PDB file of C-alpha atoms in Angstrom:
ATOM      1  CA  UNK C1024      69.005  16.613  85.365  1.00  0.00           C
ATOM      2  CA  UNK C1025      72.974  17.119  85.510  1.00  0.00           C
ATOM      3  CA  UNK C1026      73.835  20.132  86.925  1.00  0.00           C
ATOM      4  CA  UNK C1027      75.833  22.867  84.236  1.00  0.00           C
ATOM      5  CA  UNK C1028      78.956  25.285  84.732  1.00  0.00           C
ATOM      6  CA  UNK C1029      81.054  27.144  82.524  1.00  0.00           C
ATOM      7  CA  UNK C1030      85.045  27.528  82.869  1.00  0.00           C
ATOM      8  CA  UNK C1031      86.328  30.414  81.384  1.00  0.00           C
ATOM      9  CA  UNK C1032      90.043  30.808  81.394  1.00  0.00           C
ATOM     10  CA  UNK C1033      93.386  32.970  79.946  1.00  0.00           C
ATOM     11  CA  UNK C1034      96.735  32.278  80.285  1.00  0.00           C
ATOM     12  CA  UNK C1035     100.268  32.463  78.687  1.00  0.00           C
ATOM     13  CA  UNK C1036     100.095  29.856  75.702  1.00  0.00           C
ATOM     14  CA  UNK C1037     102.116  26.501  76.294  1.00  0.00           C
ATOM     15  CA  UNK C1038     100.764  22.882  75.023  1.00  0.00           C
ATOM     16  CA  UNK C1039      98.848  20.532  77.290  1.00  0.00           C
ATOM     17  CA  UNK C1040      96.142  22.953  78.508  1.00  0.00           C
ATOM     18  CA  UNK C1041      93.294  22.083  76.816  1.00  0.00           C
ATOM     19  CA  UNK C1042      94.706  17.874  78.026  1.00  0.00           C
ATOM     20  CA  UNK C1043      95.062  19.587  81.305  1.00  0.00           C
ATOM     21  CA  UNK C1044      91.783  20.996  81.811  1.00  0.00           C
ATOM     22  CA  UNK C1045      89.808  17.896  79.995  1.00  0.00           C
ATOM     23  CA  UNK C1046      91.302  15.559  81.989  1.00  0.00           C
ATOM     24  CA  UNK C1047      90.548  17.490  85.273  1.00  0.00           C
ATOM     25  CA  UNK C1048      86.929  17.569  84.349  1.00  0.00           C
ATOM     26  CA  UNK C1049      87.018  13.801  83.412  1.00  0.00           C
ATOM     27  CA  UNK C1050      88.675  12.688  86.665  1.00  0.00           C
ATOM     28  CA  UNK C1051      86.034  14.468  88.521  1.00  0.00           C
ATOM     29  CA  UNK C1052      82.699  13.224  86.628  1.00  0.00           C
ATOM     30  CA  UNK C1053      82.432  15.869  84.312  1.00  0.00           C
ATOM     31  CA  UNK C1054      81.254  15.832  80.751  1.00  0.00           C
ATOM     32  CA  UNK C1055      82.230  18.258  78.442  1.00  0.00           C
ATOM     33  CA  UNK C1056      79.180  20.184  76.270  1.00  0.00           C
ATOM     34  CA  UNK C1057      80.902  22.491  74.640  1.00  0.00           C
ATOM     35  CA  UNK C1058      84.032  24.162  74.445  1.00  0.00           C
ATOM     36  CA  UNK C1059      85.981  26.654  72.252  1.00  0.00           C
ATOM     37  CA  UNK C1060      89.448  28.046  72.407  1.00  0.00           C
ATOM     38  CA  UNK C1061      91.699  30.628  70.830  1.00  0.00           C
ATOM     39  CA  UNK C1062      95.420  31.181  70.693  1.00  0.00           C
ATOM     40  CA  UNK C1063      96.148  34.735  70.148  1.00  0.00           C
ATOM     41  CA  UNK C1064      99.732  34.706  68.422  1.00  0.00           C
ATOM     42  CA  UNK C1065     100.561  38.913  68.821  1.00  0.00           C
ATOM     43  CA  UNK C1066      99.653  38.635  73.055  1.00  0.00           C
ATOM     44  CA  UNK C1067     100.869  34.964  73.194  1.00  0.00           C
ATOM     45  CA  UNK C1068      97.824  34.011  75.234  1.00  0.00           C
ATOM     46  CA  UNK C1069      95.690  31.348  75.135  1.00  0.00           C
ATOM     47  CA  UNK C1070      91.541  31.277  75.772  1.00  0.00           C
ATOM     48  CA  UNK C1071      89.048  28.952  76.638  1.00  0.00           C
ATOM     49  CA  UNK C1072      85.297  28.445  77.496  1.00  0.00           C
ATOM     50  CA  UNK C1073      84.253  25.065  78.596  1.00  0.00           C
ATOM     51  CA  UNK C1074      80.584  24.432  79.088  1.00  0.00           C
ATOM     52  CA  UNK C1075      80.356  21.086  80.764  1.00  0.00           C
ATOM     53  CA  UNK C1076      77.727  19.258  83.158  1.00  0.00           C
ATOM     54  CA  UNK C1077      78.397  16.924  86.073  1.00  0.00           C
ATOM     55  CA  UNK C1078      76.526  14.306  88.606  1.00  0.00           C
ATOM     56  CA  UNK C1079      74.525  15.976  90.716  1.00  0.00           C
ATOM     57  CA  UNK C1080      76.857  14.383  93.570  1.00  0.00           C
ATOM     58  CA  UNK C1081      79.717  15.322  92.828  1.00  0.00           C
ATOM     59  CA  UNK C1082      79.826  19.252  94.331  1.00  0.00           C
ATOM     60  CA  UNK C1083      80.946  21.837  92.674  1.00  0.00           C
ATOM     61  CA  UNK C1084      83.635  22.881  95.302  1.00  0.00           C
ATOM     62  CA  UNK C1085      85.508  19.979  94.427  1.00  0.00           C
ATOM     63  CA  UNK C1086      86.432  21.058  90.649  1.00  0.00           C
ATOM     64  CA  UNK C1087      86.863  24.489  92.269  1.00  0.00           C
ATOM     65  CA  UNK C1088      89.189  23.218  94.407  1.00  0.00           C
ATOM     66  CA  UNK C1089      91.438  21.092  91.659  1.00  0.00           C
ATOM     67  CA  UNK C1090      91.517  24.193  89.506  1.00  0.00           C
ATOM     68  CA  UNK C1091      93.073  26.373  91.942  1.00  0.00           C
ATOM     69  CA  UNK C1092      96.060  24.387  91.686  1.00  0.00           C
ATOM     70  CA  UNK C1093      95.652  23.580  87.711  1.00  0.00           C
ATOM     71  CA  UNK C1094      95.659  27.837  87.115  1.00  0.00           C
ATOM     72  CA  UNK C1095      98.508  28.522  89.540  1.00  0.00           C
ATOM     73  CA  UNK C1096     100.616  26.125  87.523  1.00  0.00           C
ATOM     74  CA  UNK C1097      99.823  27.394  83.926  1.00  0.00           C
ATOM     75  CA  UNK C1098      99.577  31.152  84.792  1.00  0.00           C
ATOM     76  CA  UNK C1099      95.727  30.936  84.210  1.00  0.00           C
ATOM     77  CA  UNK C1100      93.406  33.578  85.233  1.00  0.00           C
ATOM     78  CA  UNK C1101      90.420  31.546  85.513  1.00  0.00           C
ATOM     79  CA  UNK C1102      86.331  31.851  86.446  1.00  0.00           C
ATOM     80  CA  UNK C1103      83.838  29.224  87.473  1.00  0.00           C
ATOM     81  CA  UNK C1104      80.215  29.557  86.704  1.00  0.00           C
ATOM     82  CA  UNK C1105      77.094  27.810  87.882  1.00  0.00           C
ATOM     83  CA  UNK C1106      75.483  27.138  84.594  1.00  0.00           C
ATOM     84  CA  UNK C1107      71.689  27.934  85.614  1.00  0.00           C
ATOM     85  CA  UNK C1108      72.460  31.056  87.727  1.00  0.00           C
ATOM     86  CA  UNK C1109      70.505  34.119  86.286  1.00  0.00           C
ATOM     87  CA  UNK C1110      72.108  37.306  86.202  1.00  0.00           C
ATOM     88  CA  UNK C1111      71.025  39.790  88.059  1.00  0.00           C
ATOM     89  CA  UNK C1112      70.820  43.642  85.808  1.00  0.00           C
ATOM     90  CA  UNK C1113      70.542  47.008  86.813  1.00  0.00           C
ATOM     91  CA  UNK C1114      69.640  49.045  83.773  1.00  0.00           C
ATOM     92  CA  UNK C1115      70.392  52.757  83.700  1.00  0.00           C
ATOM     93  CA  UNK C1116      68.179  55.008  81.350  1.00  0.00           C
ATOM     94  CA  UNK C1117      67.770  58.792  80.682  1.00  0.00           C
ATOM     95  CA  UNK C1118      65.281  60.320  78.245  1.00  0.00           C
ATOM     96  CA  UNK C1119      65.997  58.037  75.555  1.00  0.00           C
ATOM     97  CA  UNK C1120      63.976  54.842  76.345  1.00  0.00           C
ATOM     98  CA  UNK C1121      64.835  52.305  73.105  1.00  0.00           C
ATOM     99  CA  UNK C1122      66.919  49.997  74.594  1.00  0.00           C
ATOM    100  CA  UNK C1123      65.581  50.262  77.878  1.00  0.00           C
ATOM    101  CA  UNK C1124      62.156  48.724  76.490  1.00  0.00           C
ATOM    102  CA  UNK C1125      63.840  46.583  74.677  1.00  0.00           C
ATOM    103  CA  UNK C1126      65.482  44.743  77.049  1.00  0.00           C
ATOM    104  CA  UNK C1127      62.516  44.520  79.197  1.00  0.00           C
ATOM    105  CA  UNK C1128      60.288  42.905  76.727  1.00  0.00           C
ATOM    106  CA  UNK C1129      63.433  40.129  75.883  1.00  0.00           C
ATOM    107  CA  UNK C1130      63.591  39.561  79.663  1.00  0.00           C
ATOM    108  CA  UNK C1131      60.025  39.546  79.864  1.00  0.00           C
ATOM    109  CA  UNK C1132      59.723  37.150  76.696  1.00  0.00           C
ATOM    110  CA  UNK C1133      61.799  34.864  77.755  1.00  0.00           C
ATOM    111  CA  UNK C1134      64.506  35.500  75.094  1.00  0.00           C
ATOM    112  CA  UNK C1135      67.501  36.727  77.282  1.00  0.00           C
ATOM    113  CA  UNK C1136      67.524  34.655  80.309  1.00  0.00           C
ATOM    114  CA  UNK C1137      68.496  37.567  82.818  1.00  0.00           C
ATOM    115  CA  UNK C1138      66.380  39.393  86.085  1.00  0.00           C
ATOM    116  CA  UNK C1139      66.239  42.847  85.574  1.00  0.00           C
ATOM    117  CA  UNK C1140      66.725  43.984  89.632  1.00  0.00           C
ATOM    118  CA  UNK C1141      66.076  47.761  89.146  1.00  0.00           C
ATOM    119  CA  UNK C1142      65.871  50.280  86.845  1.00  0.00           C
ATOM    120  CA  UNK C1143      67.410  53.817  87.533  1.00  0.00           C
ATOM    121  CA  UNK C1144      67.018  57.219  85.564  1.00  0.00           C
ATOM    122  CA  UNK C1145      68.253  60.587  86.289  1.00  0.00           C
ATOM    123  CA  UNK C1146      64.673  61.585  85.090  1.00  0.00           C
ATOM    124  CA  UNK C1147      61.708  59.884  86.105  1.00  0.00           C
ATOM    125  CA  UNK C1148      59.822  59.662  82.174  1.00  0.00           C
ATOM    126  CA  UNK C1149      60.531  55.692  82.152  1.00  0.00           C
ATOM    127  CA  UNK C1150      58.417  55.013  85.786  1.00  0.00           C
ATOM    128  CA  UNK C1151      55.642  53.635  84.281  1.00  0.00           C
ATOM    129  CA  UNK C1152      57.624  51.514  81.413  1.00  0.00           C
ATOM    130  CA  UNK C1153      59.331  49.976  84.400  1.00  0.00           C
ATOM    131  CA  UNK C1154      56.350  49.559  86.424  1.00  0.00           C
ATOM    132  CA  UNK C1155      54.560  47.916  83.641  1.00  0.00           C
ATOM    133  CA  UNK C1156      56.765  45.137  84.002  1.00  0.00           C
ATOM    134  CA  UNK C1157      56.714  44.653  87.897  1.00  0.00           C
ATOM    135  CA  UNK C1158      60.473  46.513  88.430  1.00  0.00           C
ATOM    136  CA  UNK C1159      61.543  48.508  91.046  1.00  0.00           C
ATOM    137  CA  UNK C1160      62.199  52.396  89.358  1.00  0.00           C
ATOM    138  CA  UNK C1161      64.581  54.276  91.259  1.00  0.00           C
ATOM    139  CA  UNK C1162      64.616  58.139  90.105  1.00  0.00           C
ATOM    140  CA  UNK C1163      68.313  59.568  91.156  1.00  0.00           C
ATOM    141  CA  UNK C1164      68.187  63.050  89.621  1.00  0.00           C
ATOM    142  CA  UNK C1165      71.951  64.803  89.062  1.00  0.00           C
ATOM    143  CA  UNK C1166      73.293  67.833  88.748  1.00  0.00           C
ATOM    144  CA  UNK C1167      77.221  69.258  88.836  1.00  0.00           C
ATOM    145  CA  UNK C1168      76.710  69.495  92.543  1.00  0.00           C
ATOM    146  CA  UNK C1169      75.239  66.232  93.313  1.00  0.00           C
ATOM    147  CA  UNK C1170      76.897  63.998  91.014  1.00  0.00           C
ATOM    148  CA  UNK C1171      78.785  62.387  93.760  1.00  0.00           C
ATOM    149  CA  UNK C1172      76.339  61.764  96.072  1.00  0.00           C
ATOM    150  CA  UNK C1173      74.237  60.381  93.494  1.00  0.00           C
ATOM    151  CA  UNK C1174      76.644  58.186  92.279  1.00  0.00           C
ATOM    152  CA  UNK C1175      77.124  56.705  95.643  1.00  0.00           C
ATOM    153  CA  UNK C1176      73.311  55.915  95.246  1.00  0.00           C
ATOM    154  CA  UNK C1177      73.982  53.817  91.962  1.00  0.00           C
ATOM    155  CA  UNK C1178      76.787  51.762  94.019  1.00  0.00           C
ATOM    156  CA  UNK C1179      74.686  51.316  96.918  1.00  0.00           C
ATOM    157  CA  UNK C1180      72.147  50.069  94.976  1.00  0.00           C
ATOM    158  CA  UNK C1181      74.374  47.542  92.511  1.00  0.00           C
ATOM    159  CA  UNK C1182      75.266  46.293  95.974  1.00  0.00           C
ATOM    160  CA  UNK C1183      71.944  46.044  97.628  1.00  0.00           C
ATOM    161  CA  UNK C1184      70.725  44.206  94.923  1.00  0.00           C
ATOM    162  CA  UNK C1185      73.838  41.999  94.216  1.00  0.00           C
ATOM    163  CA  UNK C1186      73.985  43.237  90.829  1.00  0.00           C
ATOM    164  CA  UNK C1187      75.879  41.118  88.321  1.00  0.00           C
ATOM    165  CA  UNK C1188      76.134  43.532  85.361  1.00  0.00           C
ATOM    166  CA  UNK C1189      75.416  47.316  84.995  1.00  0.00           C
ATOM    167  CA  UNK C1190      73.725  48.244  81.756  1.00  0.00           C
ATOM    168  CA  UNK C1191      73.668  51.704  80.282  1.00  0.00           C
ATOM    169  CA  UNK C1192      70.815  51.756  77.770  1.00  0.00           C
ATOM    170  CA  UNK C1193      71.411  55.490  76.621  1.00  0.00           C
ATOM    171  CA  UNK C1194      72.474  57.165  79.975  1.00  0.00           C
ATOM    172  CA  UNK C1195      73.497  60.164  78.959  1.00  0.00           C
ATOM    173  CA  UNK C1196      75.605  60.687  81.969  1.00  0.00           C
ATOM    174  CA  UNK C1197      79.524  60.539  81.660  1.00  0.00           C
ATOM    175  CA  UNK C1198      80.783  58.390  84.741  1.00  0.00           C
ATOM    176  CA  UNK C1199      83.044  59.054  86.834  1.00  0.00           C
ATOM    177  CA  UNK C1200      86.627  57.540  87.376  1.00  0.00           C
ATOM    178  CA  UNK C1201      85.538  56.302  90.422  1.00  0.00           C
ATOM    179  CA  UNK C1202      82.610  54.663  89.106  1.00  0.00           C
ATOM    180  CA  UNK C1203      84.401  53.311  86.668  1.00  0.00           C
ATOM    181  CA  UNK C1204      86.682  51.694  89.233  1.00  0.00           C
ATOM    182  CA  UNK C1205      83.579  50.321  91.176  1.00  0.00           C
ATOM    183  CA  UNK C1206      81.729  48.581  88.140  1.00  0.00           C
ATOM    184  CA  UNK C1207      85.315  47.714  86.016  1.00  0.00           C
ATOM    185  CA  UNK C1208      84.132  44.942  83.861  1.00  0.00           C
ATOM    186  CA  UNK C1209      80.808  44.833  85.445  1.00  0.00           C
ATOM    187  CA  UNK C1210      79.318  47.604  82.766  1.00  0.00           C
ATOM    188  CA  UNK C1211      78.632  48.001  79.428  1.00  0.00           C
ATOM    189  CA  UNK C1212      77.513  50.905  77.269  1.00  0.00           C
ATOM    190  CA  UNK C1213      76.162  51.677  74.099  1.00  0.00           C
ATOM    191  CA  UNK C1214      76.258  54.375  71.267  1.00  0.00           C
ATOM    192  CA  UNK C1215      76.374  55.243  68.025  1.00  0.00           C
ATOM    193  CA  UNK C1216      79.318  54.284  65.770  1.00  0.00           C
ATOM    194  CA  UNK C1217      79.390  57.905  64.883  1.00  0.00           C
ATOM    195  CA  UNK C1218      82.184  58.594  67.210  1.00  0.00           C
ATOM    196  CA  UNK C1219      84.312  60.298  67.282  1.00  0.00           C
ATOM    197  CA  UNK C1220      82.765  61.846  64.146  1.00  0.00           C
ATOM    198  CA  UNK C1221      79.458  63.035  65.375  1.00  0.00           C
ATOM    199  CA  UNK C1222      79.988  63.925  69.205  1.00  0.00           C
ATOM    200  CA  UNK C1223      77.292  65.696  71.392  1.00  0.00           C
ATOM    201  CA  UNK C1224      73.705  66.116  70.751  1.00  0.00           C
ATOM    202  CA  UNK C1225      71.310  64.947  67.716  1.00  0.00           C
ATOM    203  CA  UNK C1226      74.298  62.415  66.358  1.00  0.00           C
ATOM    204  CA  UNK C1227      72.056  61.047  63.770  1.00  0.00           C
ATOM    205  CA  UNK C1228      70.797  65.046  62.324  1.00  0.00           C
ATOM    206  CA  UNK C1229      74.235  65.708  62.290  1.00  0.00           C
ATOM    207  CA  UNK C1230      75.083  62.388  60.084  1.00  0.00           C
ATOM    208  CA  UNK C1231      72.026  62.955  58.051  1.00  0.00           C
ATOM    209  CA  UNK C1232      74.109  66.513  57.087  1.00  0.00           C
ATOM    210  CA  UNK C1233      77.074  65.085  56.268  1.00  0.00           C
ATOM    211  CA  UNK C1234      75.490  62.342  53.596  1.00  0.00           C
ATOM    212  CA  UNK C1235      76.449  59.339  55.488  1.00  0.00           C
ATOM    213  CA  UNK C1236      75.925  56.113  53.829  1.00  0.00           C
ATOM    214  CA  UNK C1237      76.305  53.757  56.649  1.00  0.00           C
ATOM    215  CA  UNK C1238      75.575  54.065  60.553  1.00  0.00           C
ATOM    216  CA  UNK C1239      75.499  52.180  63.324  1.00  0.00           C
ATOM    217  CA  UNK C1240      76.138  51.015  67.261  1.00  0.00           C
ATOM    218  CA  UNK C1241      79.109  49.782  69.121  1.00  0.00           C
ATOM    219  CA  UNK C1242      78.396  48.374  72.710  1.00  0.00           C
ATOM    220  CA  UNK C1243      81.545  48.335  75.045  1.00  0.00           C
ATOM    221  CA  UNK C1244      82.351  47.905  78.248  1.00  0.00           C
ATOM    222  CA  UNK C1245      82.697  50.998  80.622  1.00  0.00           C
ATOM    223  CA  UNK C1246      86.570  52.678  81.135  1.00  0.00           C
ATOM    224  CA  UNK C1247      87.757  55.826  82.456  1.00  0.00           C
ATOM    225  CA  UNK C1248      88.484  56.187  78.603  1.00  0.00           C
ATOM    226  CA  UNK C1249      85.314  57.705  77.263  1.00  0.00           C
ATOM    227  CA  UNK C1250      83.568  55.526  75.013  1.00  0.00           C
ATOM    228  CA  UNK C1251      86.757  53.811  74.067  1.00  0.00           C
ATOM    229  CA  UNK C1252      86.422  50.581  76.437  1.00  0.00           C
ATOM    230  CA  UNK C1253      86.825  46.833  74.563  1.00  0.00           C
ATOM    231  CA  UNK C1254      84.458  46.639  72.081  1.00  0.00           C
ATOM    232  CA  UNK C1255      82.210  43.783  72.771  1.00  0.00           C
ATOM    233  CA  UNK C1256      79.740  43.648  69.539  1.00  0.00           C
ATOM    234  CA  UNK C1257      78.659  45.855  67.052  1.00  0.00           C
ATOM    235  CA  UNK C1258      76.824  46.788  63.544  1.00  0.00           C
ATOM    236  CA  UNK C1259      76.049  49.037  61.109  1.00  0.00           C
ATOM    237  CA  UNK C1260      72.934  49.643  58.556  1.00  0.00           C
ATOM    238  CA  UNK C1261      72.649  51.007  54.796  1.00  0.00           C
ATOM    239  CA  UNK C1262      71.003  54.531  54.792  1.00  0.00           C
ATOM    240  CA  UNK C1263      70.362  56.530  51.702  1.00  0.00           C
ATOM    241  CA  UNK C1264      70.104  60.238  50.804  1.00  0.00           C
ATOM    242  CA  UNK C1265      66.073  60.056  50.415  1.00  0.00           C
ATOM    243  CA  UNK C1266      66.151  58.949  54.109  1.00  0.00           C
ATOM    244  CA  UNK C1267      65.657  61.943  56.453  1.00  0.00           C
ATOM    245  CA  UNK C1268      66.868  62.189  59.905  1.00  0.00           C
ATOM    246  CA  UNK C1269      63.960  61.219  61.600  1.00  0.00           C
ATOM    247  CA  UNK C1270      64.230  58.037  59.851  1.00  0.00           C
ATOM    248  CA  UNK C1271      68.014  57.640  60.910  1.00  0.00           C
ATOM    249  CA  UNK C1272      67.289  57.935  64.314  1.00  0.00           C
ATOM    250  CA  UNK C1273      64.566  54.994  64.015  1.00  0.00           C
ATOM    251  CA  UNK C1274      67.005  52.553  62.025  1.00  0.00           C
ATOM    252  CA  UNK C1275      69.723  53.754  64.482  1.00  0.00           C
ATOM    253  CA  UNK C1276      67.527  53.029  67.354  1.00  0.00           C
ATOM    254  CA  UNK C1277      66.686  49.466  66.321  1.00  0.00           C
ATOM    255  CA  UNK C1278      70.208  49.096  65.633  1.00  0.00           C
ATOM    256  CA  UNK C1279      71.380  50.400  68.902  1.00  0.00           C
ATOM    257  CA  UNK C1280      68.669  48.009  70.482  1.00  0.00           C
ATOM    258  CA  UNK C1281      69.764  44.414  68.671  1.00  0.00           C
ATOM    259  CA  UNK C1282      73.822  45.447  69.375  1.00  0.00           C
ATOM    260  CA  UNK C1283      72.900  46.061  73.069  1.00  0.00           C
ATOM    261  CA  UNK C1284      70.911  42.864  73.507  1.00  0.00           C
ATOM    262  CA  UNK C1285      73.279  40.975  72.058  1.00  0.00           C
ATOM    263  CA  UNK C1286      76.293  42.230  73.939  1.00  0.00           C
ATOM    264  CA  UNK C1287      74.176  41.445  77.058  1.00  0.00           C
ATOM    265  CA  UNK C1288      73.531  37.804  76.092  1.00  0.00           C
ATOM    266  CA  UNK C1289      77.427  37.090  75.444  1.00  0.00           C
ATOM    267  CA  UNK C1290      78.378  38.860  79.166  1.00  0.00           C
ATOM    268  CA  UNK C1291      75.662  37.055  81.145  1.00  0.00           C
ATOM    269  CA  UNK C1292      77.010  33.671  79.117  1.00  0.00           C
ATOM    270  CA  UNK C1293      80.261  34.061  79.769  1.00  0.00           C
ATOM    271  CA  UNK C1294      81.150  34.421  76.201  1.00  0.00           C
ATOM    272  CA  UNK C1295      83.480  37.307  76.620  1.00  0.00           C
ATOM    273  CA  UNK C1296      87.278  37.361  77.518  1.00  0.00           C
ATOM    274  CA  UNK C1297      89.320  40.252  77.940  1.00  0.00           C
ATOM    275  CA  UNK C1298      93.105  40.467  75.315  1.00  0.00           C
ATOM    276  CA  UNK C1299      94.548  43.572  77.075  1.00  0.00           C
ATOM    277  CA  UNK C1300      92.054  46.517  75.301  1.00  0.00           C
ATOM    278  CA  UNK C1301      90.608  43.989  72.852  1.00  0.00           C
ATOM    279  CA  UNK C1302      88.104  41.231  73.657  1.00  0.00           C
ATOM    280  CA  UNK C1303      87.857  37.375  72.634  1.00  0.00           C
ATOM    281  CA  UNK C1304      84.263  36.671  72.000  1.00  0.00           C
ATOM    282  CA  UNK C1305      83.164  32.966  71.417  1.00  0.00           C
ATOM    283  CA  UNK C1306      79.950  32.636  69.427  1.00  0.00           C
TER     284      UNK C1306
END
C-alpha cells in the first residue's frame, strides 16, 4: 500500500500555485487524492490541503526538501503530514465529564482515529472513567497558590508524552498567558454559545430564565483572549418553554459533545487553517 501525506499551505494569493504545487508532487511520484483550496479576497491569501499518496520508495524527505524552496518563493507558510500518523491527545476534565466520555468511547470505537495519551483533572471524580479504558489519569489539584506549579505539571506532561493536541473537555480552569503561549494552536476548548450572555455558573438555568429559544456550543482554539480564540466548529439546538433546565443541560451536553468531536476530527486531519482570528476549514 502507497504511503499517504497531507500538505497544508497559506500564502499571499498570485496564479500558478496550485500548477506549482501539482507539478512538484508529479515530478516526484506523487498522486494527488484529494485536494481543496480557497482564495480569501478581504486577507488576499490563498489556502490549500492536498491529500496525496506516493511509492513507497520514493522518501518522504525528498518532497520535504523541494517544498522548502517552492514556499520560500511564493511566501507560503506550509506543513507536511505523514498521512497514517495518529495523534497523540491529552484531554483535560473537571467535574463535568460529557465530553470527556465521549471522546473516549469514539477513540475507543474506532470512530476518531486518535490515542488518547493521558487524561488530567484538577479533581480526581473521572479516575475510574479513564481507567476503564486502559489511560493513564493524572490528578493535578489547583488552587490560587499552586496554579503555577501545577501548570508546569500539564506542560511537563504534553511533553513527556509528545502530545499533539491539548483538549479541554469542560476544564473549568481559566489558563494562563503562559500556557497559552506553550500550547498556541495546539489546544482547543469548548463551551456554550451562551457567551457572553450567560457567563459563570449554571449557564443553561440561567438561559432556561431568560426564555431562550435556541442554544448551543462553539469549540475554539485556546488564546490569551478568553473564550474568544478562532472558532473552529459549532451548533446550536431548538429548545422550547415546556423544556426545563435540567433538560437544557442534557441537549446542551450532547451538543457540546458532537461540536467537540468534530472539531477534534478536523485538527487531527489537518482540515483547519488559520485567516488571522478566523479559520479556513475544508470539509
Amino acid at each position: 500500500m502507497r504511503p499517504d501525506s497531507i500538505l497544508t499551505l497559506s500564502c499571499p494569493d498570485r496564479t500558478g500555485i496550485v500548477y506549482r504545487v501539482s507539478g512538484l508532487l508529479y515530478d516526484h511520484g506523487c498522486n494527488i487524492l484529494d485536494a481543496q483550496q480557497y482564495g480569501d479576497e478581504e486577507s488576499g491569501r490563498f489556502f490549500l490541503r492536498v491529500h496525496f499518496d506516493r511509492d513507497a520508495s520514493q522518501p518522504l524527505d525528498t518532497v520535504h526538501a523541494a517544498m522548502v524552496a517552492l514556499g520560500e518563493g511564493f511566501g507560503m507558510d506550509w506543513q507536511l503530514h505523514d498521512g497514517r500518523r495518529r495523534a497523540r491527545l491529552l484531554v483535560l476534565v473537571s467535574k463535568q465529564g460529557h465530553c470527556l466520555n465521549d471522546l473516549l468511547f469514539r477513540v475507543h470505537s474506532g470512530q476518531l482515529k486518535v490515542d488518547i495519551a493521558a487524561v488530567a483533572s484538577n479533581h480526581a471524580d473521572f479516575a475510574p472513567l479513564a481507567t476503564s479504558y486502559g489511560i493513564p489519569f493524572h490528578h493535578l489539584p489547583v488552587s490560587a497558590e499552586t496554579r503555577a506549579v501545577q501548570e508546569q505539571q500539564i506542560i511537563d506532561l504534553v511533553e513527556r508524552e509528545k502530545i499533539d493536541l491539548v483538549v479541554l473537555a469542560r476544564y473549568m480552569q481559566i489558563l494562563s498567558p503562559t500556557l497559552c503561549r506553550a500550547l498556541a494552536g495546539r489546544a482547543i476548548n469548548i463551551h456554550h454559545s451562551f457567551l457572553p450572555s450567560f457567563k459563570g455558573a449554571q449557564p443553561y438555568h440561567q438561559a432556561h430564565a431568560r426564555g431562550v429559544k435556541i442554544i448551543g456550543a462553539t469549540a475554539h482554539y485556546v488564546t490569551e483572549d478568553l473564550d474568544e480564540g478562532p472558532i473552529i466548529e459549532q451548533d446550536v439546538a431548538r429548545v422550547d418553554h415546556a423544556m426545563t433546565p435540567r433538560e437544557l443541560v442534557r441537549l446542551g451536553s450532547d451538543t457540546e459533545s458532537q461540536v467537540l468531536a468534530r472539531a477534534v476530527r478536523r485538527h487531527v486531519e489537518h482540515r483547519i487553517l488559520l485567516n488571522g482570528h478566523r479559520t479556513v476549514v475544508f470539509r
